[in-house]
Each structure stands twice: as structure tokens, then as C-alpha cells.
Coordinates of C-alpha atoms in Angstrom, one line a residue:
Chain A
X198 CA 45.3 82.5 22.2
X199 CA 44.0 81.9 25.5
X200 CA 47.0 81.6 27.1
X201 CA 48.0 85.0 25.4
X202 CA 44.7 86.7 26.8
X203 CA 46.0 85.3 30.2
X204 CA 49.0 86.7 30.5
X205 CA 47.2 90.1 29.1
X206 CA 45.4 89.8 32.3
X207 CA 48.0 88.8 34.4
X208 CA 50.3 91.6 33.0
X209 CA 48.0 94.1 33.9
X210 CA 47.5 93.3 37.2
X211 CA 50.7 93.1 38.0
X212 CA 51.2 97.0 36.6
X213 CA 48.0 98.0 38.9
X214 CA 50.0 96.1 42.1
X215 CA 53.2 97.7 41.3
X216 CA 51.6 101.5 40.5
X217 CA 49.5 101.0 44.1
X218 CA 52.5 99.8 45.5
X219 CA 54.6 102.9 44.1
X220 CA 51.8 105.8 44.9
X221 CA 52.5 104.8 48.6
X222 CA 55.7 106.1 49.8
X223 CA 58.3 103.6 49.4
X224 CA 59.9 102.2 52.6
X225 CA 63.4 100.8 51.7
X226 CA 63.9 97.0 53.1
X227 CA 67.0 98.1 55.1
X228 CA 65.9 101.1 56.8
X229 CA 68.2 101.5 60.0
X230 CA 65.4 101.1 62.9
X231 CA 64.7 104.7 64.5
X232 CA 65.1 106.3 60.6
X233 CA 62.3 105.3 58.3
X234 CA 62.9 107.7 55.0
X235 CA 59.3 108.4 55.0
X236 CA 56.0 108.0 56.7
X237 CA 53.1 106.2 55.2
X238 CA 50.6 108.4 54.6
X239 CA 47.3 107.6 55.3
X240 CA 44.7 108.2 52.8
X241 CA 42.0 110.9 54.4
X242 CA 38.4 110.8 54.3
X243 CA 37.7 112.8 50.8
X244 CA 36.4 115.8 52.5
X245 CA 32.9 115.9 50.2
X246 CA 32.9 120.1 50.7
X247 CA 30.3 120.3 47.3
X248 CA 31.8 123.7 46.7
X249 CA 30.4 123.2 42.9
X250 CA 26.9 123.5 44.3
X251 CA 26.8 124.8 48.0
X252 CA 23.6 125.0 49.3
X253 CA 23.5 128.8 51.0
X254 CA 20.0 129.1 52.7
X255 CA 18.0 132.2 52.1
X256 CA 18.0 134.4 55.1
X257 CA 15.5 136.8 54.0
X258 CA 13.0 133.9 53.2
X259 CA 10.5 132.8 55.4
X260 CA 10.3 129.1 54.4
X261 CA 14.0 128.6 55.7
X262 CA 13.6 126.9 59.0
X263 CA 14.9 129.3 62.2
X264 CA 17.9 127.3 62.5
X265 CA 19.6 127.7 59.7
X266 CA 19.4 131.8 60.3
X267 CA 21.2 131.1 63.1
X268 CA 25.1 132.7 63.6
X269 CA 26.1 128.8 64.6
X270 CA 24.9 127.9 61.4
X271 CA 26.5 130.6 59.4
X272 CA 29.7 129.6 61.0
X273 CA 29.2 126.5 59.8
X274 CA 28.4 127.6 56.4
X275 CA 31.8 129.6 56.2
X276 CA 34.2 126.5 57.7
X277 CA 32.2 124.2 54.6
X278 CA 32.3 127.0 51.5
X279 CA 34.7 129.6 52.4
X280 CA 34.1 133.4 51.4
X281 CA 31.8 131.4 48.4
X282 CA 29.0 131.4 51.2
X283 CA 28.7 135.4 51.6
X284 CA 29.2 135.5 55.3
X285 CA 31.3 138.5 56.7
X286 CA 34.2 137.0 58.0
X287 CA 34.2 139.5 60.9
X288 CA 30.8 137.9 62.6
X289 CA 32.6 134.9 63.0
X290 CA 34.8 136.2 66.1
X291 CA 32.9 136.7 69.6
X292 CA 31.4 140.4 69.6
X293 CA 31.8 143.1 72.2
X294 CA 29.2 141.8 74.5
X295 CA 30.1 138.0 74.1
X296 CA 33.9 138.3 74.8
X297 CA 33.0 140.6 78.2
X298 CA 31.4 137.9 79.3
X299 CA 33.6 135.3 78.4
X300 CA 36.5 136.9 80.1
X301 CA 34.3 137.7 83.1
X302 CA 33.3 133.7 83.1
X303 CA 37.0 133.4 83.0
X304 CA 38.0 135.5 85.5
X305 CA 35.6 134.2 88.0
X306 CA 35.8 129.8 87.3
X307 CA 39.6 130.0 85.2
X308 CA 41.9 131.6 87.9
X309 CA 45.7 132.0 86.8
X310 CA 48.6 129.6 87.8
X311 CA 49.6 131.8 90.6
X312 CA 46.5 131.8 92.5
X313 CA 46.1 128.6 91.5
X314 CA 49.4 127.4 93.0
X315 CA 48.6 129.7 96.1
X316 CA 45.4 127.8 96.5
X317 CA 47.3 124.4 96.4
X318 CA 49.4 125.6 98.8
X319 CA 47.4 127.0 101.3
X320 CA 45.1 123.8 101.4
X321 CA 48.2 122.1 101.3
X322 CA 49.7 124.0 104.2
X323 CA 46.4 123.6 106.0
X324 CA 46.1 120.3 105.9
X325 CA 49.8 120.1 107.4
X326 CA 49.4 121.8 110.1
X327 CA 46.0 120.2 111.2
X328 CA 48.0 117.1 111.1
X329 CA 50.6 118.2 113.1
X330 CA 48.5 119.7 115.6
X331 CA 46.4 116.3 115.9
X332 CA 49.7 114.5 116.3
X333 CA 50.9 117.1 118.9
X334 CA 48.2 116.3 120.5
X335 CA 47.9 112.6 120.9
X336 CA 51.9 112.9 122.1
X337 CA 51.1 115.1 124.9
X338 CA 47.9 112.8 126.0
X339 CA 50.2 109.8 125.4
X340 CA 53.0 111.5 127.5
X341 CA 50.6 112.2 130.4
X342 CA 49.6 108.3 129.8
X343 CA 51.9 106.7 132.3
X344 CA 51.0 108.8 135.3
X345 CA 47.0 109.0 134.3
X346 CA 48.0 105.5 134.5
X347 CA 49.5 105.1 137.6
X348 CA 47.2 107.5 139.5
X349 CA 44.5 105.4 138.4
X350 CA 46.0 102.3 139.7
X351 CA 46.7 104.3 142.7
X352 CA 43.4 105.3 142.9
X353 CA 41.7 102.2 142.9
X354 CA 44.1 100.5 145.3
X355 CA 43.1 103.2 147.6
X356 CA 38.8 102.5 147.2
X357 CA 39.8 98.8 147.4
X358 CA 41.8 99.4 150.9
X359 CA 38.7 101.7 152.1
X360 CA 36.5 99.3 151.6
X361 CA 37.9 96.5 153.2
X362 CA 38.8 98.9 156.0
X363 CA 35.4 100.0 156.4
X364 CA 34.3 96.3 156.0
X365 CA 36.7 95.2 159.2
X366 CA 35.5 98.3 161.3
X367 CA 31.7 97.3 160.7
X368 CA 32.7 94.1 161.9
X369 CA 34.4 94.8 164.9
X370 CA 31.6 97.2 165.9
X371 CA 29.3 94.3 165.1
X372 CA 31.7 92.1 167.6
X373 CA 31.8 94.4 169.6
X374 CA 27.8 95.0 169.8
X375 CA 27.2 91.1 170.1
X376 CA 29.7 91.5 173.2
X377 CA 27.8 93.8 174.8
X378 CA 24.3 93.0 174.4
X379 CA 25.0 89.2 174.5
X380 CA 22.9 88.8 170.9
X381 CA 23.3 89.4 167.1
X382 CA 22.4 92.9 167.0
X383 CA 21.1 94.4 163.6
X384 CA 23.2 97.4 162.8
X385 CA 20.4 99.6 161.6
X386 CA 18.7 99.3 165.2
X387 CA 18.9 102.4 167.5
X388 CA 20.8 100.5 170.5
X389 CA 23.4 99.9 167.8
X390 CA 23.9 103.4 167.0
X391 CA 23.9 104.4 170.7
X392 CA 26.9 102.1 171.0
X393 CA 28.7 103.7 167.8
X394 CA 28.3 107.0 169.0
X395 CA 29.5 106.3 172.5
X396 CA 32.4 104.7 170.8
X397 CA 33.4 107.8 168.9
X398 CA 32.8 109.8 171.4
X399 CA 35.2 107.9 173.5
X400 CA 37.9 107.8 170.2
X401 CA 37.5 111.9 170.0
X402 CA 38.4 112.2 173.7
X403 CA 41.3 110.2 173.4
X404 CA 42.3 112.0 169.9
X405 CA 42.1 115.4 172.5
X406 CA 44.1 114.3 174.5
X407 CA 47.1 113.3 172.5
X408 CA 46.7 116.4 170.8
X409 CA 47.0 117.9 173.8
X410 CA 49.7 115.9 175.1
X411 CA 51.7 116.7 171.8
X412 CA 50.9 120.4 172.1
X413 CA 52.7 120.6 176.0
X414 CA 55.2 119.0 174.7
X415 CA 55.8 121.2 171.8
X416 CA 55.1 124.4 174.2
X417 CA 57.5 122.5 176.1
X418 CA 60.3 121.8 173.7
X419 CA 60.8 125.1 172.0
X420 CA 61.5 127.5 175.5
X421 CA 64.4 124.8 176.8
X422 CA 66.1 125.3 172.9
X423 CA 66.7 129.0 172.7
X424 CA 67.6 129.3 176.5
X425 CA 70.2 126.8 175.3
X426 CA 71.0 128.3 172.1
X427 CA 71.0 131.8 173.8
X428 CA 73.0 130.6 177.6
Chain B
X263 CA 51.4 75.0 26.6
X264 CA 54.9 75.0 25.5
X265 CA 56.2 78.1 27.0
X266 CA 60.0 78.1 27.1
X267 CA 60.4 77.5 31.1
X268 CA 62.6 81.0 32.7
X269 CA 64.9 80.1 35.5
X270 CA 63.0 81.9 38.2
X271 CA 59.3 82.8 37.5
X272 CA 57.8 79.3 38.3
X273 CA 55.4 80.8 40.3
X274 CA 54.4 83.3 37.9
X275 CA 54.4 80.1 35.3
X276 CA 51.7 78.8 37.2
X277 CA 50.1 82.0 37.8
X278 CA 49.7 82.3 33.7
X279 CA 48.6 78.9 33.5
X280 CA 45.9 77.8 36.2
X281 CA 42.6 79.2 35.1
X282 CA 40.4 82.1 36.1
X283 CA 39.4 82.0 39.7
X284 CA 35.6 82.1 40.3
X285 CA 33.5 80.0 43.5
X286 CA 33.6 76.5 41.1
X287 CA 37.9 76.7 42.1
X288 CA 37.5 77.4 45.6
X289 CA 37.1 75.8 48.8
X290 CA 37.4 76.8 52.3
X291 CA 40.7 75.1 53.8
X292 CA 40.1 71.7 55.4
X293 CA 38.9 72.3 59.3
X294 CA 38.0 76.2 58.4
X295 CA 34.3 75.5 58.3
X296 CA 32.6 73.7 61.2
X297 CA 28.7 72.6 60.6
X298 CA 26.6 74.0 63.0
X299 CA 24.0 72.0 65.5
X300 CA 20.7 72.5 63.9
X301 CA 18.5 71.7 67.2
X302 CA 15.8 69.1 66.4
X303 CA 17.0 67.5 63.4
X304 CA 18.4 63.7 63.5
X305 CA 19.5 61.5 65.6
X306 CA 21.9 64.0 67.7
X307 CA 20.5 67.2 67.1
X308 CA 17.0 65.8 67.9
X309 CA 14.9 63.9 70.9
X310 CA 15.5 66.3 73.5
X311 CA 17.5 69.1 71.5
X312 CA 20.3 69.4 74.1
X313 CA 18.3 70.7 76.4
X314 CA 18.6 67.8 79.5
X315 CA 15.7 66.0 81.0
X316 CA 13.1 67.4 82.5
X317 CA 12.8 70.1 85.2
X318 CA 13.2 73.8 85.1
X319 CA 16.5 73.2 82.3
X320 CA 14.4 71.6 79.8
X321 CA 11.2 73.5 80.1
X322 CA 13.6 76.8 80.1
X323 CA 11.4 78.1 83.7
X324 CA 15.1 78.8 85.4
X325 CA 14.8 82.0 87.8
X326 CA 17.1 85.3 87.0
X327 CA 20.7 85.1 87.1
X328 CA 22.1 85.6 90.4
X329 CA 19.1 83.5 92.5
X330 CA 20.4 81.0 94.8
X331 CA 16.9 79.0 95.7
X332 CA 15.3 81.9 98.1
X333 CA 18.7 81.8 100.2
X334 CA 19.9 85.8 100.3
X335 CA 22.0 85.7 97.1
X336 CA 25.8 86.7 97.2
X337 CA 25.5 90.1 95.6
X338 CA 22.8 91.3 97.8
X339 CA 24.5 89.7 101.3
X340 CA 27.8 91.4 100.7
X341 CA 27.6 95.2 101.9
X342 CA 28.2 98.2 99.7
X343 CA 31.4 99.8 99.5
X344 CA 32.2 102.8 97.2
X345 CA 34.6 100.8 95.1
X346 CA 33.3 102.6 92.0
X347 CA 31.8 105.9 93.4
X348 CA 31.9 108.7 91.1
X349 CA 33.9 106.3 88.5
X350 CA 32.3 108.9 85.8
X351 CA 33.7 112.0 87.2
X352 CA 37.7 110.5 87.1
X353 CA 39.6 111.1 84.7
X354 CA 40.8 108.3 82.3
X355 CA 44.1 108.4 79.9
X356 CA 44.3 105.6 76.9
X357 CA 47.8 103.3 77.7
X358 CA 50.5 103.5 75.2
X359 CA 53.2 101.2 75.6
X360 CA 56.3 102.3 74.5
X361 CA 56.6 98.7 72.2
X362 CA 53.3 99.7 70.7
X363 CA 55.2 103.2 69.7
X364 CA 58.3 101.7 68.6
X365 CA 55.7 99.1 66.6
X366 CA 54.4 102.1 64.7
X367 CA 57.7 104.5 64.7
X368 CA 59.0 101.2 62.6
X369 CA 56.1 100.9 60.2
X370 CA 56.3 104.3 59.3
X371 CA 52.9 105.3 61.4
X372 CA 54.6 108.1 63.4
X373 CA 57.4 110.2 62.1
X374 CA 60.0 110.4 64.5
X375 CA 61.7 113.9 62.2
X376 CA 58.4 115.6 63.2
X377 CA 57.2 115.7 67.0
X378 CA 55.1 113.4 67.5
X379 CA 51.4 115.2 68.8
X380 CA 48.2 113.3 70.1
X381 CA 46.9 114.4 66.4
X382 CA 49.8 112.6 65.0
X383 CA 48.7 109.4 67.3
X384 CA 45.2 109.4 66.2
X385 CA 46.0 109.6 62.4
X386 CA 48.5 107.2 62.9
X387 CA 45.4 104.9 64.6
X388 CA 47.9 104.2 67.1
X389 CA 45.5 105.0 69.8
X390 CA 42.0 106.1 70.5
X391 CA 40.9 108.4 72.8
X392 CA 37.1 109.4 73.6
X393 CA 37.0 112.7 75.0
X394 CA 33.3 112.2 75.6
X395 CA 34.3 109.1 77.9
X396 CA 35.9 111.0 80.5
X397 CA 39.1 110.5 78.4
X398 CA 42.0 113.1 79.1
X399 CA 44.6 111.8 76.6
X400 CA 46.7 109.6 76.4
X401 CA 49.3 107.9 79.3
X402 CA 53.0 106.4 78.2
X403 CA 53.6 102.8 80.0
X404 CA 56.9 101.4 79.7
X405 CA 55.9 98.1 79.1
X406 CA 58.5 97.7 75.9
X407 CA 60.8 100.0 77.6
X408 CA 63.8 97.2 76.7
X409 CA 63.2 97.5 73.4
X410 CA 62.5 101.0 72.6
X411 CA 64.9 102.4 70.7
X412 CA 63.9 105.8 68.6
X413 CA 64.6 109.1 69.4
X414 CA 61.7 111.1 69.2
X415 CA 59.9 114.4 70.6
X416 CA 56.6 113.4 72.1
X417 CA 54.0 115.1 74.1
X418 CA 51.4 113.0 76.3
X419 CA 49.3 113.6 78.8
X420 CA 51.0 111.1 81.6
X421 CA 54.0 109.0 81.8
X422 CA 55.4 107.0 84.2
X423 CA 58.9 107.5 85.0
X424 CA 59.5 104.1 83.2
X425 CA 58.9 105.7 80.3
X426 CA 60.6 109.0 80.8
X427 CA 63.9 107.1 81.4
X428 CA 63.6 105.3 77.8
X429 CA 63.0 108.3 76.0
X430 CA 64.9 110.2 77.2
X431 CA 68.1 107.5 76.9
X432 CA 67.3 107.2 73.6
X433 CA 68.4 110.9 73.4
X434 CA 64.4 111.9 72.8
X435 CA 62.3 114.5 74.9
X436 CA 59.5 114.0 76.5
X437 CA 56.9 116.5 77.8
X438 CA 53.3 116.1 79.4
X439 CA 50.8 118.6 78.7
X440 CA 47.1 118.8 79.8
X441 CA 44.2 119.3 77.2
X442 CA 40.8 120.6 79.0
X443 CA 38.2 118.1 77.5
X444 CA 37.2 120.5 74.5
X445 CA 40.7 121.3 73.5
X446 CA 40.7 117.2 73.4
X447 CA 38.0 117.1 70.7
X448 CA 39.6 119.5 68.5
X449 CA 43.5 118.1 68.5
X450 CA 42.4 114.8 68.1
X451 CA 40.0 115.5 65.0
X452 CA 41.6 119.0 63.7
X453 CA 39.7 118.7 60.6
X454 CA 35.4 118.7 61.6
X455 CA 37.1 121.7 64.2
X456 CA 38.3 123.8 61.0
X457 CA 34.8 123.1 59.2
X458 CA 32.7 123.9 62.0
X459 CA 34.7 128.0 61.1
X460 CA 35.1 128.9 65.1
X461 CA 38.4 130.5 65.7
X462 CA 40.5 128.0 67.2
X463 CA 40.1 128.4 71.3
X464 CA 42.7 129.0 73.8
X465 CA 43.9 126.0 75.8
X466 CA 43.0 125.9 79.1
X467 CA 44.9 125.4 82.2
X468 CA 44.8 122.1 84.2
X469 CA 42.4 122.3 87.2
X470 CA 43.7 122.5 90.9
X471 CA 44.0 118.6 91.4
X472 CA 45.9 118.3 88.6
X473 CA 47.8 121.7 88.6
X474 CA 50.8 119.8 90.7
X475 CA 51.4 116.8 88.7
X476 CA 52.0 119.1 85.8
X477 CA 54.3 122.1 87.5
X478 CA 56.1 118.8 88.6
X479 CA 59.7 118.6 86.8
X480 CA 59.6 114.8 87.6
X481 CA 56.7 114.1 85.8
X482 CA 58.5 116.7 82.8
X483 CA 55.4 119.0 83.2
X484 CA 54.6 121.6 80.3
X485 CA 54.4 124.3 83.4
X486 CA 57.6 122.7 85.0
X487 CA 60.8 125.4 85.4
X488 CA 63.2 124.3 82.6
X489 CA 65.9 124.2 84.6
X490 CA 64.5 122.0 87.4
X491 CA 63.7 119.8 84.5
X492 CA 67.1 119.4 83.2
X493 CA 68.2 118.3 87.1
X494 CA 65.8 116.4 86.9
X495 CA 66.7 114.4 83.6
X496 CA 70.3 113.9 85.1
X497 CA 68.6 112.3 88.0
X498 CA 66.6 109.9 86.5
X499 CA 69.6 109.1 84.1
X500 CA 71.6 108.4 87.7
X501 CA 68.7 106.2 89.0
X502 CA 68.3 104.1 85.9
X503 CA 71.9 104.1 85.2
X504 CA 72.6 105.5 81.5
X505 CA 74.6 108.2 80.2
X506 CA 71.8 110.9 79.7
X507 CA 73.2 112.5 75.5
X508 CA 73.2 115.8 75.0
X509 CA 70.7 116.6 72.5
X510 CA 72.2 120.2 72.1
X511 CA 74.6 118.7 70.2
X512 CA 71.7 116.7 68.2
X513 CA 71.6 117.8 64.2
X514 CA 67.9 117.4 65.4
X515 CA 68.1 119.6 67.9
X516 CA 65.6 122.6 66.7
X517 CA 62.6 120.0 65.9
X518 CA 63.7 117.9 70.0
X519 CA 63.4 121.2 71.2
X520 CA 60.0 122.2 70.0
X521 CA 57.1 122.7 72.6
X522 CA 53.9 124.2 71.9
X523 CA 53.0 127.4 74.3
X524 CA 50.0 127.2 77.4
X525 CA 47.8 128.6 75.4
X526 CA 48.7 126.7 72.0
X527 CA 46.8 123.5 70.5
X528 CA 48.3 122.8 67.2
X529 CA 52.0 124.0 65.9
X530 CA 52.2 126.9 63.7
X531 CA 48.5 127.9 64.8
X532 CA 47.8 130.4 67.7
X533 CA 44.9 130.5 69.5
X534 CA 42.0 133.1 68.0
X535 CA 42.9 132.0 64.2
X536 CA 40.4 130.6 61.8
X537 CA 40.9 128.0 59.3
X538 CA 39.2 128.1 56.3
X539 CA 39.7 124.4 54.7
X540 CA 38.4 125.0 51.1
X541 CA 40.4 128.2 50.6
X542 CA 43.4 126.7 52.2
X543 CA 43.5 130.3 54.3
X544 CA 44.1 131.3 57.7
X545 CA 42.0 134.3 59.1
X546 CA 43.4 136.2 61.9
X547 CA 42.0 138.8 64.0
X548 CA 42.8 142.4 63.7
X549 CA 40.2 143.7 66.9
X550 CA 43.0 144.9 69.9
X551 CA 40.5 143.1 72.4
X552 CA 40.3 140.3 70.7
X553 CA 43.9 139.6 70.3
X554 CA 45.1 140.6 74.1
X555 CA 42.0 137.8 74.9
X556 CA 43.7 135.0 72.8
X557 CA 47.1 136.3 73.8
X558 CA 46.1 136.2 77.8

């Protein structure tokens, strides 16, 4: 008897297994992969509309709270009940006055693909071309490098000799002071400078006259040619 | 019990015979169960309740996490570097690896005869995508790429080219398509959308950052030329080195060959429509301003 109640039990729970099993779409064992017959379905949420007892608020009423006279709200009210909820389908669109200014939000912040891709470009473009420009750039300066460089080296060579020339001619106007006066002279005295400028004014009369010596010569060079040239 | 013993229902023998399950039958498997440490009680537990000896462990006085003893501590030493600047204004798409696809394609989740749609995804709970998280949609890896092997019409958001190749091998199509962040919220739950009763927005089009990626025939772009896109598919079939099928000749050709306009969100619904869910109806517009603004 017990045994019998058992396999009562059993028996039914093996039909509830097998009619579960069977309400789900059945996916045969040698399905070819890529190919399933069907899909499994998945169960949705029950949807729990209460469309046997909506609850419609009273517009006219002054006990219903503000939002629920809202047109937000009566949209809602429409997507739950459907024409059952007495709101003109019409109102549920954007009037005049909403859609001109959504298109005019539109217009100015969504613009189409073409300007769009014009946009793109021109930044693109833009950005190219400064790039090019800077890179232009640093291969001129970098062409220009090696003589900067070797003007600079130049240059310096130059201030180095300079120095060490002016360095030797102060000291051979020092010898030649201590020479003279028999004592270490200090160059910033005024004997000293009598003795430089007597020195260059002796070097500028010498300069004249090699210039002037070159000069006759020149005068004298140029006449004996063309009587040559001419004889 | 005398039952006559069938050839091949021992299990279900012993099934009729053992009694009714209830708690006095069961016990957790062997190993399942581990007692926890009550602190303070017995010889282990107790004495100084695994907290050490004395000092700042046992009396529970440590200082805050990240204090090294008055010495400048490591995360204030090291200088600031915008690693993570404006990490809330980037865009994120959910991975999808193509094994996780072929995973669900196999289980039924996903029904390759249909194309497959981020709304198909989601109901599939193949993915999750919060739209509210800076989440754009969803991105095709091609982790799995060895073993994909359906043919199938799916749209995404990104793909790498990975991914691209073993679709598109498989003789499928692939296409990615941008969703602005609200058009997000209402494909991937359709259903609160067509209860809230707002006529079903148009789609907008992909700022300017992102407006190359998806005029791109590479990246199979919804804006892409078609033509460019086919040159494209022979390409990648060169570089990856398959024969790229000719789905013209497909018997599945129509439903491969099915992409949703700019504008559109769902299939079979245009943009300005309104669903009404409890009388199964769709309500379209008649107003001419109205209809050339949906149709823009």
C-alpha cells in the first residue's frame, strides 16, 4: 500500500518533469552546431498591466496630487491601459510649439553627416598642415645647422686669436716701457700712455708711407702698360 | 518489496523504494561544511583570540591603511599623473567574445535565423550593458575566433578586425552601428520604453570623434559606402587567408542582408510610432510635420 502510494508520487512527478520539459521548446540531441531547430525562449517578467482595475486619476479633482495631471503622466497612463485610460491619443505626439524647438535644438547641437564629415576634415586637414609646417621648419633651421655651426666655431676662434693678440701687444708695450724707463711701469700711468701714443703715432707714419709708396707705384705702373699696349 | 525487477529501471527501482526525503535523510557531503572559529571559546579559539601579543595588533590601535610610521607614504610621494582623468566622460563597450556567442548560438540563447540585435543579447542574458555607466554597447573580441563557427547577422557597436574575419568566414555579416546613450536604454529594455507611451525617438547620429570610426569600411560601419565595404571584406579575407562565400548565393540571404536604417532602433518599427502594449496596437502619426521630423 505504501509502496503503491510511492510510486503514485513518483509517477506524478515524473509527468510534471516531462510536461516542464515539453512546454520548453525541444532541442533535438544531434542538432548540427550553427542550426539549433529552435531557440529557448525565455519566460518574461508577467507584465502585471491590472487592466481589470486601472487606476485613472481624476483630473478635474482637487485632491489628485499635481503630478499625476501632468502630460508625462498621462503618457504613462496610455503605454499601461491603452485607449481604456481616456487619453487622446493625439496629445501623446510633440505639439506645434514642442517639435519647433526640438528641430531648432537639432539644428543648432545635431548637425548632418556632411557637415559633420566637413568638420572632421577641416580639423583634420588643419592639424596636417600645422604639422607640416612645424616640420618644414625645424628642416630649414637644421639645414642652416652646419654653417651656424661652423661660423660659430669660426667665430670664437677669432675672439680667442684677438685676445691673445691683444694680450702679446700689451706685453711688448709693457717690454717695451720697462726698456725705456729702466722700471716696471704701471700701464694705467700717464708716462705709459705718452709712450703708446708715440708708438702709434710712429706705426701711422710708417702705414703713410707705404701707402704712398704703393700708390707711386700704381700711378707708376698703369701709364708704362697702355704706352705698351698702344706702341 | 517483491517487485518483479525490469531490465533497465534500477535507478528508478530505488527511486520507488527509498523513503520520503525530509532534513532527518540528509547530510551535507563530507568536507562541504567547515566549523567556523568562534573567537574566545576553548583552548584554540580562546587566550588571546588570534589576535598576537600585545602592541598596537592586539589592542586593535593600528593607524589607517596606507601609513608607513610618519615616513611620507608611497601614495602620497609618487606625483599625480592623469592616468584616469575624465575616466567618466569615455566611453565604455561590454566585451563579447566570439566563444561566449558561439556558447549561446549552441544553447539555443541567440537565434542565428533571426539577426542577432543588442535586444536579442540582453534577452538572451548574454551580456549586460549599463547605459547609465557610460556604456555605449557592446564590443566583439575574437578571443574564440578558432572555434567560431555559426553564420549569423549581427550588429555591435565595435569589433575588432579579429572578429570581423570569423564572421565573416563563416559566411555571416557583420555591421557596427552607434546607439546615442538614450536610444541605448530603449533597445536594450524595449518593453518599460513601450509602457512609458512616447513615440519611439529617432536614432541619433554618432558625435564627431566617433563619426570616422563608423563611415570607416574597415571597421564595416552602418554609414560606410557599400561598395567600399565589400573591397573591404575581400581584403580581410586576403590578409587572414580564407575563401570569403558568397552569401548572395545564401538561401539565407534576405535575413544576412537585413540592416536597420540611421534613423531606425528596432526592425519593423520606424521612428515616430507608438506602441501600445495592452492593445497589442501600433499608433502612427498622420500630422505632415511630424512625419518629415521622424523621417529627417
Amino acid at each position: 500500500m505504501a509502496a503503491s502510494m510511492l510510486c503514485r508520487r513518483t509517477a506524478a512527478l515524473c509527468r510534471t518533469l516531462k510536461g516542464i520539459s515539453c512546454s520548453k521548446t525541444v532541442l533535438s540531441a544531434d542538432s548540427p552546431r550553427g542550426l539549433p531547430p529552435q531557440s529557448a525562449s525565455y519566460n518574461p517578467r508577467p507584465l502585471r498591466l491590472n487592466l481589470h482595475r486601472p487606476h485613472i486619476p481624476d483630473k478635474d479633482s482637487e485632491k489628485t496630487p499635481e503630478w499625476q495631471k501632468s502630460s508625462r503622466y498621462d503618457r504613462k497612463l496610455f503605454g499601461r491601459y491603452g485607449s481604456a485610460s481616456g487619453i487622446e491619443p493625439a496629445s501623446l505626439w510633440p505639439s506645434r510649439a514642442e517639435l519647433d524647438r526640438m528641430t531648432a535644438e537639432e539644428n543648432e547641437w545635431q548637425p548632418p553627416l556632411e557637415v559633420m564629415l566637413k568638420n572632421v576634415q577641416a580639423r583634420e586637414e588643419e592639424e596636417t598642415q600645422r604639422r607640416l609646417a612645424k616640420e618644414k621648419l625645424i628642416a630649414a633651421n637644421m639645414a642652416k645647422m652646419p654653417k651656424m655651426v661652423a661660423d660659430w666655431r669660426r667665430e670664437k676662434r677669432e675672439s680667442k686669436s684677438k685676445l691673445k693678440e691683444e694680450k702679446s701687444r700689451r706685453a711688448k708695450l709693457l717690454a717695451e716701457a720697462r726698456e725705456r724707463f729702466g722700471y716696471a711701469l704701471d700701464p694705467r700711468s700717464p708716462k705709459f700712455l705718452e709712450m703708446v701714443a708715440e708708438i702709434e703715432k710712429e706705426e701711422k707714419k710708417k702705414k703713410k708711407l707705404v701707402k704712398r709708396r704703393l700708390k707711386d707705384e700704381q700711378l707708376a705702373a698703369p701709364p708704362v702698360a697702355p704706352p705698351a699696349a698702344s706702341s | 518489496m517483491s517487485f518483479p525487477k525490469k531490465p533497465a529501471s534500477k535507478a528508478l527501482g530505488i527511486l520507488q523504494n527509498l523513503p520520503r526525503i525530509s532534513l532527518a535523510n540528509l547530510r551535507p557531503e563530507p568536507g562541504a561544511k567547515k566549523a567556523e572559529t568562534r573567537r574566545g571559546r576553548g583552548q584554540h579559539g580562546g587566550n588571546r583570540s588570534g589576535r598576537g601579543h600585545k602592541g598596537e595588533r592586539q589592542r586593535g590601535t593600528r593607524p589607517r591603511l596606507g601609513f608607513v610610521g610618519g615616513q611620507t607614504p608611497f601614495y602620497l610621494a609618487i606625483p599625480k599623473y592623469g592616468y584616469n582623468e575624465g575616466h567618466s566622460r569615455r566611453p565604455q563597450y561590454q566585451p563579447l567574445s566570439l566563444r561566449r556567442l558561439q556558447y549561446l548560438i549552441d544553447l539555443g540563447r541567440v537565434d542565428p535565423t533571426h539577426p542577432v540585435d543588442l535586444t536579442q543579447l540582453v534577452n538572451a542574458r548574454g551580456v549586460t550593458v549599463q547605459p547609465l555607466k557610460r556604456d555605449y554597447g557592446v564590443q566583439l573580441v575574437d578571443e574564440g575566433a578558432d572555434i567560431f563557427s555559426a553564420k549569423i547577422n549581427i550588429e555591435v557597436q565595435r569589433a575588432s578586425e579579429g572578429a570581423v574575419a570569423a564572421i565573416e568566414r563563416n559566411g555571416g555579416v557583420i555591421t557596427t552601428s552607434y546607439y546615442d546613450p538614450i536610444s541605448l536604454g530603449i533597445l536594450i529594455k524595449p518593453v518599460p520604453f513601450f509602457l512609458r507611451g512616447q513615440p519611439i525617438p529617432k536614432r541619433m547620429l554618432p558625435g564627431e570623434d566617433m563619426v570616422r570610426y563608423y563611415t570607416d569600411a574597415e571597421s564595416r560601419g552602418y554609414l560606410a559606402d557599400p561598395e567600399k565595404i565589400q573591397q573591404a571584406r575581400l581584403a580581410l579575407a586576403l590578409k587572414y587567408g580564407y575563401t570569403l562565400p558568397d552569401i548572395s548565393k545564401d538561401e539565407l540571404y534576405h535575413m544576412l542582408s537585413m540592416r536597420k536604417d540611421v534613423r531606425q532602433i528596432f526592425f519593423g518599427l520606424a521612428p515616430g510610432w507608438v506602441v501600445s502594449m495592452p492593445e497589442k496596437k501600433i499608433l502612427k502619426p498622420t500630422d505632415e510635420k511630424l512625419l518629415k521630423y521622424y523621417r529627417s
